[in-house]
Short mmCIF file of N, CA and C in Angstrom, two decimals:
data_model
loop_
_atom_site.label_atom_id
_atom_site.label_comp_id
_atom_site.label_asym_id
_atom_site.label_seq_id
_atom_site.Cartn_x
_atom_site.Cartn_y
_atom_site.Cartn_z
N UNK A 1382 -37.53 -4.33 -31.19
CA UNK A 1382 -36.09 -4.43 -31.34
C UNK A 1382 -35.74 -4.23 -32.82
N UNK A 1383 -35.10 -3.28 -33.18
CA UNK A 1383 -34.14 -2.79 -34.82
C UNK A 1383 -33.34 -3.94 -35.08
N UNK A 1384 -33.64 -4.78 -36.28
CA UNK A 1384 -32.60 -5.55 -36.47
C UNK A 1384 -31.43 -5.12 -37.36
N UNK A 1385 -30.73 -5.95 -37.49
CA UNK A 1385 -29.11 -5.48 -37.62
C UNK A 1385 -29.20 -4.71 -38.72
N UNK A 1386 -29.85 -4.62 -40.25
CA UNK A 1386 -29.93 -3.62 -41.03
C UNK A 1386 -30.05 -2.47 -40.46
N UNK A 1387 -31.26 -2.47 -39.71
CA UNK A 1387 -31.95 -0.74 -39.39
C UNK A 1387 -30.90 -0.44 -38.34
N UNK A 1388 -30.42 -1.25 -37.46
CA UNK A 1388 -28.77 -0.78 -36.52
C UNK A 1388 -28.13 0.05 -38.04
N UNK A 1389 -27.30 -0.85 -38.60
CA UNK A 1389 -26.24 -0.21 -39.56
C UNK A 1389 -26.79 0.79 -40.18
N UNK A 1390 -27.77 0.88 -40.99
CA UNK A 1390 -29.07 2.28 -41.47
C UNK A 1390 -28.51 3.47 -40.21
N UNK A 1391 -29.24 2.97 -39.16
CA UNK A 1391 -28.98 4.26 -38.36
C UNK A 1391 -27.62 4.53 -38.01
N UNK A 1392 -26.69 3.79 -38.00
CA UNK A 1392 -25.14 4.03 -37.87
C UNK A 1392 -24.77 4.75 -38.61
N UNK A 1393 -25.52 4.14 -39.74
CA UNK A 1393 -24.96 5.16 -40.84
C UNK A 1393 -24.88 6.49 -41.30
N UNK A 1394 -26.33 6.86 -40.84
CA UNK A 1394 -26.88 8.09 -40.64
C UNK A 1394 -25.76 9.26 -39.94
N UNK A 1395 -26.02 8.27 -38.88
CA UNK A 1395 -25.17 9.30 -37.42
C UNK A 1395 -23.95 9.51 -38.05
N UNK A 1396 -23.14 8.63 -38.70
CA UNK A 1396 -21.55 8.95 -38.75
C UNK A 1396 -21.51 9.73 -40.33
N UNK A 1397 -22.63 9.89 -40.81
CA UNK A 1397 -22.59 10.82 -41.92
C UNK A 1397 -23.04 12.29 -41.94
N UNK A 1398 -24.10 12.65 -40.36
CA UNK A 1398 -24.02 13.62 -40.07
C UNK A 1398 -23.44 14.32 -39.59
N UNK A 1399 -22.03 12.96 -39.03
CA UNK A 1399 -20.88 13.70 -38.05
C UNK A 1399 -19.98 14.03 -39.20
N UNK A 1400 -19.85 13.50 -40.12
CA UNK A 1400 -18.97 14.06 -41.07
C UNK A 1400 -19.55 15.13 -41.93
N UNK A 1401 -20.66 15.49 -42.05
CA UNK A 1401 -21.47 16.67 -42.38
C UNK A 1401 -20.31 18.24 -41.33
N UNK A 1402 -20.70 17.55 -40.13
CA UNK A 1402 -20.23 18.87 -39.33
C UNK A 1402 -18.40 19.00 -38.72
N UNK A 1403 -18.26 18.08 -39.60
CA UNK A 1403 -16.53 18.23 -39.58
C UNK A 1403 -16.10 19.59 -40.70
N UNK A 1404 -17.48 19.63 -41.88
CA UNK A 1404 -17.15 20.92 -42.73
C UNK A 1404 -17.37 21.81 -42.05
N UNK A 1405 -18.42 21.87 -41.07
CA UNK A 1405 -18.56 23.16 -40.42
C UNK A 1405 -17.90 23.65 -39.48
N UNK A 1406 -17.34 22.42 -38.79
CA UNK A 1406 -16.14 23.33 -37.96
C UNK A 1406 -15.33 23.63 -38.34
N UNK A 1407 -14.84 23.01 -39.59
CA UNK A 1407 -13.51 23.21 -40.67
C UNK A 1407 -13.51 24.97 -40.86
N UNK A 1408 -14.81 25.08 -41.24
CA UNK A 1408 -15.03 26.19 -42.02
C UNK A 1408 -15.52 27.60 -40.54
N UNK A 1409 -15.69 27.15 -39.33
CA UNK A 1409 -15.80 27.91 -38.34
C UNK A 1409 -14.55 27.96 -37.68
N UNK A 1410 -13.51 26.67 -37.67
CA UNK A 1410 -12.24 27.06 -37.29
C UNK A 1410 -11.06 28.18 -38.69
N UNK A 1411 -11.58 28.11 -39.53
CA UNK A 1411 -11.01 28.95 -40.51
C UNK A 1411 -11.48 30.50 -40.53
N UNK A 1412 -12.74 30.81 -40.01
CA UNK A 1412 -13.21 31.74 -40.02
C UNK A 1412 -12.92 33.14 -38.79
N UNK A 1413 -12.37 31.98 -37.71
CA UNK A 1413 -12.21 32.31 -36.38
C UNK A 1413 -10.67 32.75 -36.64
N UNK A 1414 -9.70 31.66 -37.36
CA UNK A 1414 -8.51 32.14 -37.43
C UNK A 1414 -8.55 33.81 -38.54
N UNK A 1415 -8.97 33.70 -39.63
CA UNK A 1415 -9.26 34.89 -39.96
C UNK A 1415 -9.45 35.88 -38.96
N UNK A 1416 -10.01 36.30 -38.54
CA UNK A 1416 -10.66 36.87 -37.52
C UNK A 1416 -9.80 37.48 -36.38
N UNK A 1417 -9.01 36.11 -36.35
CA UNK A 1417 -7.79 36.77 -35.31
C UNK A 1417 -6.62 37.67 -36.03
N UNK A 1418 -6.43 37.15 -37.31
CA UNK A 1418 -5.12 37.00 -38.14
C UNK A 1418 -5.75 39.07 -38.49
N UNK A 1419 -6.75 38.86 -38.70
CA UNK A 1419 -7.68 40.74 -39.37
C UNK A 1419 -7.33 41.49 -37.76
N UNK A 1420 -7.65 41.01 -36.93
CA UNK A 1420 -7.39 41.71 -35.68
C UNK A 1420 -5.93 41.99 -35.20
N UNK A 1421 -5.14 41.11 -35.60
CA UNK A 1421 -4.08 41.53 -35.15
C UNK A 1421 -3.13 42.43 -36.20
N UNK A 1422 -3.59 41.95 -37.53
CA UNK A 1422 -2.98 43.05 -38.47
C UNK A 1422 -3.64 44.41 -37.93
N UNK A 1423 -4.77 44.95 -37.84
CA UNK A 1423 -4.77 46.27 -37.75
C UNK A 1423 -4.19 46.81 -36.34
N UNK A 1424 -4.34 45.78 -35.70
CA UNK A 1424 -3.49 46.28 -34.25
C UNK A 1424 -2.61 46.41 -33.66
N UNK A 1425 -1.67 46.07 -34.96
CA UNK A 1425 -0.03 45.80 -34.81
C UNK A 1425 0.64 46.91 -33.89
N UNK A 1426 0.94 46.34 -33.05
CA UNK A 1426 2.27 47.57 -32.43
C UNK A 1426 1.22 47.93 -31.08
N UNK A 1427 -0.01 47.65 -31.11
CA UNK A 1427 -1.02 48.56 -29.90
C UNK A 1427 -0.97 48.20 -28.36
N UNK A 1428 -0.87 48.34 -27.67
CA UNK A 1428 -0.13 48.17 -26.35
C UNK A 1428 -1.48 48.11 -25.16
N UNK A 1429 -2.75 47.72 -25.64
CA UNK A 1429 -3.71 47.82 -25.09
C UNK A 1429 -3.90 46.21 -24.91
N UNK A 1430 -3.91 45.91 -23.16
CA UNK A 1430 -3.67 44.61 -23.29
C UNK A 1430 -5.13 43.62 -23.50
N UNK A 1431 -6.09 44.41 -23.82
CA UNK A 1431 -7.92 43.94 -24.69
C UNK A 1431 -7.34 43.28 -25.98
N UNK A 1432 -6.32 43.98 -26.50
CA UNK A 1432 -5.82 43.46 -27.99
C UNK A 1432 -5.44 42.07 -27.51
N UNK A 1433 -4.30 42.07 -26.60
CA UNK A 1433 -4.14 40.28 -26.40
C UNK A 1433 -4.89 39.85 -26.00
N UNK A 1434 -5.57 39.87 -24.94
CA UNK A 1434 -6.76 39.40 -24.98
C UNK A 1434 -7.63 38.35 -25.73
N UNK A 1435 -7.78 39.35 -26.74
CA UNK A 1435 -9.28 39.18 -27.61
C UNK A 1435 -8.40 38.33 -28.90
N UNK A 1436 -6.99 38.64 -28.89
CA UNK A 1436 -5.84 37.49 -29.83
C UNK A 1436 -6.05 36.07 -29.01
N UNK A 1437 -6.09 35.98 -27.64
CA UNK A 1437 -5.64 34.95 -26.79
C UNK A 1437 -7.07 33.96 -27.30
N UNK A 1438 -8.59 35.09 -27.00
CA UNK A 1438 -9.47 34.30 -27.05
C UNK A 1438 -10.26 33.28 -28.54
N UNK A 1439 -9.55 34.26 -29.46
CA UNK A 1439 -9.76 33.64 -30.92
C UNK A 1439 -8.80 32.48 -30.60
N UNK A 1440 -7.46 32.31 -30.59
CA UNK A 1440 -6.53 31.32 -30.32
C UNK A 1440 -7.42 30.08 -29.73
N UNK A 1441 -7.52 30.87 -28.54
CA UNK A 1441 -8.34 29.22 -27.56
C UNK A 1441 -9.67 28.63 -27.94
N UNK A 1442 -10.20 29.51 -28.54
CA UNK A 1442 -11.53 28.89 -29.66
C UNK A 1442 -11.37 28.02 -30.96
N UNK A 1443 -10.13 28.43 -31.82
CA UNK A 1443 -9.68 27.94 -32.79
C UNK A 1443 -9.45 26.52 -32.16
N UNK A 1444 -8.40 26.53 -30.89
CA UNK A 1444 -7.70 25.46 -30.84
C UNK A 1444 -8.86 24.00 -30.15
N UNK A 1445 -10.05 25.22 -29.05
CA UNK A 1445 -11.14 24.16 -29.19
C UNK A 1445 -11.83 23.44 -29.92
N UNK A 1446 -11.58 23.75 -31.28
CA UNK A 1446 -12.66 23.75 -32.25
C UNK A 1446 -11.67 22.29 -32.91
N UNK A 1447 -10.45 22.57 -32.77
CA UNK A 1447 -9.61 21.54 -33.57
C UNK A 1447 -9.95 19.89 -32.17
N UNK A 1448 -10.44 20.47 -31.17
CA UNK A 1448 -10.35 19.33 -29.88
C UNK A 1448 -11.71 18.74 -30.30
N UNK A 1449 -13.06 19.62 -30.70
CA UNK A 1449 -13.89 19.07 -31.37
C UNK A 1449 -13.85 17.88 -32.06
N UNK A 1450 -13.07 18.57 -33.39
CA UNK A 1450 -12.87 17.72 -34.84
C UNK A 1450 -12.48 16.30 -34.17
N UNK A 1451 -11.27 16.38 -33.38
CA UNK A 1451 -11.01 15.44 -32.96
C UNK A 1451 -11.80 14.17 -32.23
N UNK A 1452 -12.54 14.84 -31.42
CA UNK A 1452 -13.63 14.41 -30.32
C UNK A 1452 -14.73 13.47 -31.75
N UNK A 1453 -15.04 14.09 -32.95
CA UNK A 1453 -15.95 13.70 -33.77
C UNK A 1453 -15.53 12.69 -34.68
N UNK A 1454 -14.14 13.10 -35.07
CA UNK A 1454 -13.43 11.58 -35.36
C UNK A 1454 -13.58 10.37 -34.79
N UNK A 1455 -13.40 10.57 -33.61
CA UNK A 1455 -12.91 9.33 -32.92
C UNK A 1455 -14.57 8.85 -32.70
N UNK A 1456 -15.14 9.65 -32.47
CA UNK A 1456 -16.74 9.12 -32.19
C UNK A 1456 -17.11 8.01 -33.49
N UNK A 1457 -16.44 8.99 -34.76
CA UNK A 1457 -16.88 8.27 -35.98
C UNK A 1457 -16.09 6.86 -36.11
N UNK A 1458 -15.18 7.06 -36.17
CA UNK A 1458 -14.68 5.59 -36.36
C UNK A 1458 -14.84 4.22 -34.78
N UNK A 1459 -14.87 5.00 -33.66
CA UNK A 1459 -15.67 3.96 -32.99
C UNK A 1459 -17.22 3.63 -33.59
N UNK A 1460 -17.99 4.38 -33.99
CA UNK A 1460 -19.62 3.73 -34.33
C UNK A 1460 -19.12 2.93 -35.69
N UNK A 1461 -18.09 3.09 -36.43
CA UNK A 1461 -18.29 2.58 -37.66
C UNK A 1461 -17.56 1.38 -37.38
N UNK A 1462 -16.42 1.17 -36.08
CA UNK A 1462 -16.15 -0.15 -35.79
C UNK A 1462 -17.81 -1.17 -35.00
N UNK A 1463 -18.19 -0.26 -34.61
CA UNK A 1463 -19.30 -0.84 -34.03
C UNK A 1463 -20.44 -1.86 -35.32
N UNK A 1464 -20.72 -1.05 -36.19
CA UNK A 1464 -21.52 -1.29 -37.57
C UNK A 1464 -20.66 -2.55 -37.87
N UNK A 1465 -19.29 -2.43 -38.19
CA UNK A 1465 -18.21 -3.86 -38.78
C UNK A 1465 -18.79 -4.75 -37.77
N UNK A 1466 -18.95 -4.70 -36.56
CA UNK A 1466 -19.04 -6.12 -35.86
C UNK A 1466 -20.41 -6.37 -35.64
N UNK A 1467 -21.20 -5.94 -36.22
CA UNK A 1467 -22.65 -6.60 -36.43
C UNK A 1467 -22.79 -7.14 -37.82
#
């Protein structure tokens, strides 16, 4: 059995690797919006409905990616209420 140090140690760990990958989605939801924002500038005006499309699917990735962040927040501050009450 881990006593309550090596608990909080490993709490700690976890909610610092989750905040590790809050940059990376930061930086994969920024990359994705690029991506759409480059695609739709050169495609302005194009009537090929692959163009919305492939606009729609950057959109719904971006906006997953923000449901993530979220999802990793909340993970974090529940384990770190968890750590306070030991």
């Amino acid at each position: 059995m881990a006593s309550i140090e090596e608990v909080r140690s490993g709490i700690g760990q976890a909610t610092d690797k989750a905040s590790e990958s809050l940059g990376a989605l930061q930086q994969a939801q920024d990359c994705i919006e690029q991506a759409q924002a480059a695609l739709a500038s050169v495609t302005e005006g194009s009537s090929q409905s692959d163009v919305d499309q492939a606009n729609a699917y950057f959109a719904d990735a971006a906006s997953k990616i923000g449901d993530v962040q979220q999802a990793v927040n909340a993970a974090i501050e529940a384990a770190e209420g968890v750590s306070a009450r030991l």
